[in-house]
Amino acid sequence: MATPVGNTIIGIRGAPITCVKEDMNRNYRGIWYGDSPFNFVFPTVLAKVIVITLISRGLFVLLRPLKQPKFVCYVLGGIILGPSFIGGIPIVKATLYQPRETELFRTLAIIGGLYAVFLVGVKMDSSLIARSAKNSWRIGICGFLLALTVTSTLIFTQLDHLPGIIMRGPFVFYVPLSLSYTFFPVVAEALEELNLMNTELGQLAMSSAMLNDFIFWFFLGLSVAFKQDTISHSIRAMFSFIVLAIFTFTVVRGRVKLIIRKTPIGKPINDVYIVCILVGVLFMALASDFIGSTSLLGPLLLGLVIPAGPPLGSALVQKTECFVSEFLLPLLFVQVGYSTDLKIIRNWEMFAKFQIIIVLGYLSKFVGTLLFSLSCKIKFKSAILLSLIMNIKGLLELINLHRWIFSTYIDEQTYTQLVLSTLGVTMIVTPLIDILSRSRTRLDLSCRNRGLRTLCSMPKNTEFRILCCVHDEESVHSLITLLEASNPIESSSICTYLVQTSELIGLAAPLLVPYDKKRRKLKLAFSASTDQIIRAFENYAKNSRGPVMILPFIMVASYKTMHESVCRLAQEKFIPLIILPFQLNNRYSGINAHLRQFNANVQAYAPCTVGILVDKGFSCGMSLIHFSYHVIVIFLGGPDDREALAYATRMSDNRMTVTVTVLRIILLRNVEEEESQEATEKSSDEAALDELVVEEFKIKNIGSLSSLWKEVTVDDVVEVMNTIRSVEGHYDLVMVGRRRSWSAMMMGDDEMMDFVENEELGLIGDMLASSDFCGGKVSVLVMQHYREGVTTTRSGSNKSLIEKVQLLTRHASR
């Protein structure tokens, strides 16, 4: 029962209840009637949201160079707007922070928290635990237990000196629990912002944090019973929660599966179902709150029964995440910050003791993760990074603290101290993670023994392994044709690692798993065309003239980090060649920039040779019975051209169906150019390597009618271009190296970049891929030998082939 005290009412657990009179709060008529908008609820809330957005976004812009996450900026914005700073000014407090407006704003913030927790459940892939290695289990649970042991011991021994923990009994155990958790969605979001999600360390961190989430939700479920006043109430509340969970995982899950089955493959989910599910979030929050549980558990249960990824999970994330994460959730963070009052800290003795416990809890988490990482034979520097990652705090910690202060489980000083500690540890470890991760090699596994995996160094009569990336059905035909032309024979069969890629939508963590069409749950994370793509390659393997093995993989990842998984797979499987499709179709223009940057990233980090296939439509047919293929290699010398010639040498063994022509262009200016002694020695070494590859091709094709060698000596770049243009209309595929050193000798790099539209193809490759060359009907394969430190930038030039030749002519005439 509430007890009146002065102008306020003290609730059951000591929470102040402020009474407000019924004043002008509904029908705002405008300033022309003398009404002040700040005397009314709606205009005041709108003004508050605008101010919050401007200040929080401004802080994000200022702190982003320091690698601070968004939630830190939002909470700091709330603290600045709170009673500690701007909110403490009487006129501001009287204008923006009246009780009625504050309650409405708090309600919006809580709704944002409910939908955020729902999306956490939707994007959580529980199968990640089953796929996690034992080391990640060990690191996650051992670091958690050590931190829990240290903080529990300290808190229970000092409990009499911590009056800020108002709620006693079993709740006291939840305080050290909150200091020991590492939440999976928090880690995933931080790694995404730091561009570390697809690294091995990021994968290990997310796997280790996943188990912590299940421990948290388990104890949160138990809190349903602990928060009740009597044993009978606890039993009723716990029984009601179990019934709600069973109802969700049986009835609701069945309806969700029915929605997915009713949706045709490749078609979007009906908006009616999306709206029903979003309304269901509020219903589940009401139901869980109604039975005496926390309102967070209902949305979480609903999110967990929705399969992650396409079609339903991705649709929900696409339609709601932007509004929730960029509008509603910042309101919650700001509300947390606004509730943080620095002036409320008065008991400095308790503050110091509790702060020591908090710091020791974080340190024990760090030390525990570090020690157990080292015991798993993880490098020391990587173990340090992992220990820092496991101390990142974020959304779920703040929601938990806000729930405690709202339910008066802790006092305002303890709440403020916990919020500041959460902000402090995150603001410290996040920049440290960024600094240490930049000092490490991004793909340390990919950088070992890189020179062992090239086409020139590949042993003869061994299995030829190729990694092919497929983004859509458009590139299937060209890749299959290229595989057949690669001469699969008994002594050197072809093993193709087929990676079907999809953008990371509706999943919290990236995915790279072998394809298994029998696992229906996993299939929901794939695109609608996945089955057709992989079936086409499997049918080709069965009907190929030689032995071909297809090993399909499914990858769901962010485009900016997708290359790391590809390079790691190539490293682990000792693959000498990666083939990437180059998108030309305008209907994919929305993702063209992402895919081309992905190609450039693979070129920069790949541990082997990379070929970019520009498909213009092969003139040969798909029928393997009447298969014929005509290839020409444009050879100017250098490591990239040697890889192209080595690949053509393998193709030339298939003399019944493949004809190979090598056009070697010798530029006299190369020989006559004055060079330093060091440059001359390097040029001599390169020339010797060129001759080795050339002689290998010639010896292997002595007397062969299907192979042809041409040599042309030219004086300048104009003759080079005229010679290249002579290949028009006679071949199915043109193979070139990506190198640009020959052209850089005749002009500056900056000038050359002005007329290269797609630098990932190189100068010659970019010209051959243009619509001006051969009417845009000849496919091009651009080869790049592995290299360190390659960076690729895109220029916006759209100059035609004729303009390029004219510009080259002007430089040649100088």
Coordinates of C-alpha atoms in Angstrom, one line a residue, residues 717-718 721 746-748 750-756 763 767 797 799-814:
V717 CA 52.4 1.4 -76.5
V718 CA 50.4 2.2 -79.6
M721 CA 47.3 -1.7 -78.1
M746 CA 55.7 5.2 -69.9
M747 CA 53.5 7.4 -67.6
G748 CA 52.9 8.2 -64.0
D750 CA 48.3 9.0 -61.2
E751 CA 47.8 9.6 -64.9
M752 CA 47.2 5.9 -65.5
M753 CA 44.6 5.8 -62.8
D754 CA 42.6 8.5 -64.5
F755 CA 41.5 6.1 -67.3
V756 CA 41.4 2.8 -65.4
L763 CA 45.0 -1.8 -67.2
M767 CA 40.3 -2.4 -71.5
S797 CA 36.2 7.2 -64.9
K799 CA 36.3 6.7 -70.7
S800 CA 35.9 4.5 -73.7
L801 CA 38.5 2.3 -75.1
I802 CA 39.2 4.8 -77.9
E803 CA 39.9 7.6 -75.3
K804 CA 42.3 5.2 -73.5
V805 CA 44.2 4.5 -76.7
Q806 CA 44.4 8.2 -77.5
L807 CA 45.8 9.0 -74.1
L808 CA 48.3 6.2 -74.3
T809 CA 49.4 7.5 -77.8
R810 CA 50.0 11.0 -76.4
H811 CA 52.3 9.6 -73.7
A812 CA 54.1 7.4 -76.2
S813 CA 54.8 10.4 -78.5
R814 CA 56.5 12.4 -75.7

